[in-house]
Short mmCIF file of C-alpha atoms in Angstrom, two decimals:
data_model
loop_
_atom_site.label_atom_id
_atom_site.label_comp_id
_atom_site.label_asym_id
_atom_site.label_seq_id
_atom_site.Cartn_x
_atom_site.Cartn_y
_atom_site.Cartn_z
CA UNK A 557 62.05 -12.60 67.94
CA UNK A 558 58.29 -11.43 67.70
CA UNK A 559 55.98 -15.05 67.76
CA UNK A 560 52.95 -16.38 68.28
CA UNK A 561 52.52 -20.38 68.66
CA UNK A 562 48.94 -22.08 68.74
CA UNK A 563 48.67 -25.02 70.31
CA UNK A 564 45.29 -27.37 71.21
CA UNK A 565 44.27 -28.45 67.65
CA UNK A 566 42.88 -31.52 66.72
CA UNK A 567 40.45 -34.07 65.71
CA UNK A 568 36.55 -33.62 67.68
CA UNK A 569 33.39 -34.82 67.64
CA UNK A 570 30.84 -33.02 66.24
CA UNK A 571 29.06 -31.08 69.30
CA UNK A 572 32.32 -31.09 71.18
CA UNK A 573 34.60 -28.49 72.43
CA UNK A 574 38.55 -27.75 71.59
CA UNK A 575 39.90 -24.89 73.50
CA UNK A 576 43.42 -23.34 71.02
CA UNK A 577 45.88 -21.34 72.89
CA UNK A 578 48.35 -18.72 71.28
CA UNK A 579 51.68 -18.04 73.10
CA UNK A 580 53.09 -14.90 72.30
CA UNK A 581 56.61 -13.80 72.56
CA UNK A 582 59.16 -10.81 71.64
CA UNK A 583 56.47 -8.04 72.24
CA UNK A 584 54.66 -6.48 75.05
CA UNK A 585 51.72 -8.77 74.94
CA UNK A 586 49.16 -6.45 76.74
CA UNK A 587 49.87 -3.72 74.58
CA UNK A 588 48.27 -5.29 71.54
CA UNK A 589 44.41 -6.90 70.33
CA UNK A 590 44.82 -10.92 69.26
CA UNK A 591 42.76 -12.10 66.30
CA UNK A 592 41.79 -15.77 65.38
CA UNK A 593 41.04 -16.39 61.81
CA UNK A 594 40.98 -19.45 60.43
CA UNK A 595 40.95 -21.02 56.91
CA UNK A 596 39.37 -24.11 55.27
CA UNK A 597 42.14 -26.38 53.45
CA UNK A 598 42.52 -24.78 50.05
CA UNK A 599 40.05 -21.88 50.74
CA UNK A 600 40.25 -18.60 51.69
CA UNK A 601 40.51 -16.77 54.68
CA UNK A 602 38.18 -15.78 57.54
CA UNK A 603 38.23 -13.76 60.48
CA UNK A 604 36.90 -15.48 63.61
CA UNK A 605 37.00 -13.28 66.45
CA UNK A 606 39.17 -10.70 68.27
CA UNK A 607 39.87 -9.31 71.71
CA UNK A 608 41.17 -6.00 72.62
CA UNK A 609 43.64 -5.23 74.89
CA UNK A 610 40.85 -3.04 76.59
CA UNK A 611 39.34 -7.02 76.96
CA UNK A 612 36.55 -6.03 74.81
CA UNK A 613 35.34 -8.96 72.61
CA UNK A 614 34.20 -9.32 68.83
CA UNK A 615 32.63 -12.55 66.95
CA UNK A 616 31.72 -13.76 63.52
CA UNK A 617 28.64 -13.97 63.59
CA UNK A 618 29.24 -17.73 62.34
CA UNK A 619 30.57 -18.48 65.62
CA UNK A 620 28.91 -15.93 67.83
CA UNK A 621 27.15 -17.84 70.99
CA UNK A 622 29.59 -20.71 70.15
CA UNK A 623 33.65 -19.94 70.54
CA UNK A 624 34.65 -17.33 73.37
CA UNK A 625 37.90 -15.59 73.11
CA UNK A 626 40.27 -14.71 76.23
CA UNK A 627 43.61 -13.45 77.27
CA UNK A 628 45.70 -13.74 79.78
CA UNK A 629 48.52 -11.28 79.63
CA UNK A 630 50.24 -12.69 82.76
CA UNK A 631 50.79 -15.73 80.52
CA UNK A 632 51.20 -13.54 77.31
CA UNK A 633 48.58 -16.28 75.98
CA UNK A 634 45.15 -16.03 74.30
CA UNK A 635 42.64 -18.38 74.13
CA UNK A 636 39.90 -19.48 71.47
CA UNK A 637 37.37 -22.02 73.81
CA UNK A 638 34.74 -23.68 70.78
CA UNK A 639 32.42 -25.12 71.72
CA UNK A 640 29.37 -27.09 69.67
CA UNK A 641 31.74 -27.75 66.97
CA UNK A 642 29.94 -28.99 63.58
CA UNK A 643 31.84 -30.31 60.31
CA UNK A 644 31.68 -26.55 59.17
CA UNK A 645 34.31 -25.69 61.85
CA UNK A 646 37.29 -27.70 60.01
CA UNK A 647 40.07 -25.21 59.25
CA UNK A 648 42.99 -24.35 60.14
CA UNK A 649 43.07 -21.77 63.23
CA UNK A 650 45.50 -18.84 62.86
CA UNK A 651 46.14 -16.01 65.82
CA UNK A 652 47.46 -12.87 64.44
CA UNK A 653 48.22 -10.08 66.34
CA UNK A 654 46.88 -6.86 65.76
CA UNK A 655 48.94 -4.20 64.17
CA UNK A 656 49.90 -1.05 66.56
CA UNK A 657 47.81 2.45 65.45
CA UNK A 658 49.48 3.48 62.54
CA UNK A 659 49.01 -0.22 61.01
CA UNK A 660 45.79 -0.28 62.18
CA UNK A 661 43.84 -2.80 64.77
CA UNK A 662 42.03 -4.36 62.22
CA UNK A 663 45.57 -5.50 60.18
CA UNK A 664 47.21 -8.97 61.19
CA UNK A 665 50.83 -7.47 61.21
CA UNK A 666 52.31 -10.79 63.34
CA UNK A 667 50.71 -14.81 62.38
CA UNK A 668 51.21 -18.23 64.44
CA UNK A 669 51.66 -20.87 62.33
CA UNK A 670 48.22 -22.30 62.89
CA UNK A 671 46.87 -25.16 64.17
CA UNK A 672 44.27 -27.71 62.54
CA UNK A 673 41.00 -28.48 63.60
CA UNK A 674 38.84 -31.11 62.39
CA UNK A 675 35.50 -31.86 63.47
CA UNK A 676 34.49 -35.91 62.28
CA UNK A 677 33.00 -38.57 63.64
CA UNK B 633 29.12 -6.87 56.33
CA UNK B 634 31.15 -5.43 53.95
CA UNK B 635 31.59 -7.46 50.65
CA UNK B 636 35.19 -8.14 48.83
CA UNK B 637 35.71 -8.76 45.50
CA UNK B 638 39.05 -9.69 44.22
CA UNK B 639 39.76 -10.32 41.27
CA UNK B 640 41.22 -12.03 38.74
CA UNK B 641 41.10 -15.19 41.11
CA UNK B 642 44.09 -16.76 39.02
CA UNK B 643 46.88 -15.18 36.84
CA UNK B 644 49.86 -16.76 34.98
CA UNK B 645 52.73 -14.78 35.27
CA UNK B 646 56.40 -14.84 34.37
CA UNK B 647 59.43 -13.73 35.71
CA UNK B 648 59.84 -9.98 35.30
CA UNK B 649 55.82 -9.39 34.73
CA UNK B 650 53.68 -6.33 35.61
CA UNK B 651 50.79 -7.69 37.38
CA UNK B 652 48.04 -6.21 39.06
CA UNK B 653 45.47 -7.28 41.16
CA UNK B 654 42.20 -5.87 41.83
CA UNK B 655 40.08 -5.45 44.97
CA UNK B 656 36.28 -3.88 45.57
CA UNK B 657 34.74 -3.37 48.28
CA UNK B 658 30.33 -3.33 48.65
CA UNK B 659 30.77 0.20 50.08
CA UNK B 660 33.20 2.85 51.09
CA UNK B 661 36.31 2.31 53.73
CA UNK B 662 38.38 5.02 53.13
CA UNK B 663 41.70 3.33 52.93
CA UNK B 664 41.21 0.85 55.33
CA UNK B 665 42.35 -1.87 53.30
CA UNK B 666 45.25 -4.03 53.87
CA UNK B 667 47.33 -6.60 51.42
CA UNK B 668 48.80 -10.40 52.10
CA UNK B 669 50.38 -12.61 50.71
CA UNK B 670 50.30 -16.17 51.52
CA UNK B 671 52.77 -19.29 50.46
CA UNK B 672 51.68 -23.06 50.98
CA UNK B 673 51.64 -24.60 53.70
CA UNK B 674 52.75 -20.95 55.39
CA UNK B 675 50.84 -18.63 57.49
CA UNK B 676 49.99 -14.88 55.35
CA UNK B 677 52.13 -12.59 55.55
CA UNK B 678 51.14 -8.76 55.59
CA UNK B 679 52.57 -6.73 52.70
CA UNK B 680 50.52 -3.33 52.65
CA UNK B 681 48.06 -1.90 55.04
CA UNK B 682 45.84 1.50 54.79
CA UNK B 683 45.98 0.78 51.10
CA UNK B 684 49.09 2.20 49.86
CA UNK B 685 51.60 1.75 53.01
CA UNK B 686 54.74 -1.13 53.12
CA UNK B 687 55.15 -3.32 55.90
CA UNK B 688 58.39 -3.13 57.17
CA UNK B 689 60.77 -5.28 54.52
CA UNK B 690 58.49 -5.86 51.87
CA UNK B 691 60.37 -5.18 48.85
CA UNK B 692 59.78 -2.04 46.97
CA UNK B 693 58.46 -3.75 43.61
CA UNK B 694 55.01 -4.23 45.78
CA UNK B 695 52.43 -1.23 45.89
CA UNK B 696 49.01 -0.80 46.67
CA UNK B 697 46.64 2.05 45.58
CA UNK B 698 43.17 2.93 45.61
CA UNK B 699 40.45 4.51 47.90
CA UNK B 700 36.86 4.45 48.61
CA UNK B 701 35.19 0.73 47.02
CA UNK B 702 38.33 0.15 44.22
CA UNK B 703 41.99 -0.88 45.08
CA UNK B 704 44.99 -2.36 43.41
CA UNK B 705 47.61 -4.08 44.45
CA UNK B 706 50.69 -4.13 41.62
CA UNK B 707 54.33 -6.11 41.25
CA UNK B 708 56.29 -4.16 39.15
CA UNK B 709 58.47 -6.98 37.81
CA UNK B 710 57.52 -10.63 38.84
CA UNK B 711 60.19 -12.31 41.31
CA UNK B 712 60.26 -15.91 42.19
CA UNK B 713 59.58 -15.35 45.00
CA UNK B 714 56.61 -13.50 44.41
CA UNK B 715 54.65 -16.65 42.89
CA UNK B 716 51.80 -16.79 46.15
CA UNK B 717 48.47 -16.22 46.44
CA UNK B 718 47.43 -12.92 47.61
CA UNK B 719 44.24 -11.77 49.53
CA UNK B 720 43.00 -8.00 50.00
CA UNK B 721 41.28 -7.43 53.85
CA UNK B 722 38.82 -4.65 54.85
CA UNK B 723 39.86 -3.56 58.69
CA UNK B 724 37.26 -0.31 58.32
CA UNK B 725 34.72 -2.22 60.30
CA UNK B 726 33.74 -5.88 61.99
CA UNK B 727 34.02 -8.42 60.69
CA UNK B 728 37.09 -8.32 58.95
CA UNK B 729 36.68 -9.41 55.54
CA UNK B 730 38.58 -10.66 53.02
CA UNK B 731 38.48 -11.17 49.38
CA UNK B 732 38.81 -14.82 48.00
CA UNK B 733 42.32 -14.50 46.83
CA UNK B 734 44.54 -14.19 43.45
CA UNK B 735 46.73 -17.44 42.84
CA UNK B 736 49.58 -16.49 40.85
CA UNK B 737 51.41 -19.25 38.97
CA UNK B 738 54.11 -19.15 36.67
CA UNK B 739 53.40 -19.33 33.16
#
């Protein structure tokens, strides 16, 4: 069965750090790009950040200079490390994987259940 | 960054409705635009991508048209199933964007 599980949610500090994980599963991992995109409770949806199989790395720009995105196909896993959290970073964290060409890169064909993050003192 | 707007951002629907769904984008991205669907408590689930194409067992009384800034996304006939919030996505260029979601409840 095709998966992806986050893990590493939780309650921080503002100005701390939370690093998520995704494990993957059923699928070449390599083969495919990872997105995070999270979503506030009872909002919408936003895309966080991705990460090509190539390794190359993209950011919204709301989180650019804070989170860094990783991989580690060995371990099928990727990573979301976030660093100077503020209250604005409570959401729910999703990884997706990218769909294959003919979906597109930029489509979420596979979703993890997510994982909540919530940034309170 | 490219701009979504989806609209309505509610509906009230029945069982065995037509209902369509509206999505514009602030410029031009071909048919880069992708469909989900999205259940409490649930993660979203893709339903159409490059505007007009199924996912592999979405059920046939989905499509999705549309090209260039304006695209719809239409349910035939209204399953129970089907009650969900839905949320157009521009992949044409980073960031992603997506619009702020329909929530359809039953009338």
């Amino acid at each position: 069965e095709v998966q992806l599980v986050e893990s590493g949610g939780g309650l921080v500090q503002p100005g701390g750090s939370l690093r998520l994980s995704c494990a993957a599963s059923g699928f070449i991992f390599s083969n495919f790009d990872v997105h995070w995109v999270r979503q506030v409770t009872g909002k919408g949806l936003e895309w966080v950040s991705s990460i090509a199989n190539s390794y190359d790395t993209y950011y919204a720009d709301s989180v650019k200079g804070r989170f860094t995105i990783s991989r580690e196909n060995e371990k099928s896993s990727a990573y979301l490390q976030m660093n100077s959290l503020t209250a604005g970073d409570t959401a729910v964290y999703f990884c997706a994987r990218a769909g294959a060409a003919a979906v597109g890169y930029g489509s979420f064909d596979i979703w993890g259940q997510g994982t909540m993050v919530i940034v309170s003192s | 960054d490219i701009q979504m707007t989806q609209f309505p951002s509610s509906l009230s629907a029945s069982v065995g409705d037509r209902v369509t769904i509206t999505c514009r984008t602030s410029r031009s991205i071909s048919n880069f635009l992708n469909w989900y669907q999205q259940k409490p408590g649930k993660a979203p689930k893709l339903l159409i991508y490059s505007a007009s194409s199924f996912q592999s067992g979405v059920p046939s009384r989905f499509s999705g048209s549309g090209s260039g800034t304006d695209f719809t996304l239409t349910i035939s006939s209204m399953q129970p199933e089907d009650f969900a919030t839905y949320y157009c996505q521009q992949r044409y260029t980073v960031p992603y964007t997506f619009g702020q979601g329909t929530k359809l409840d039953m009338k």
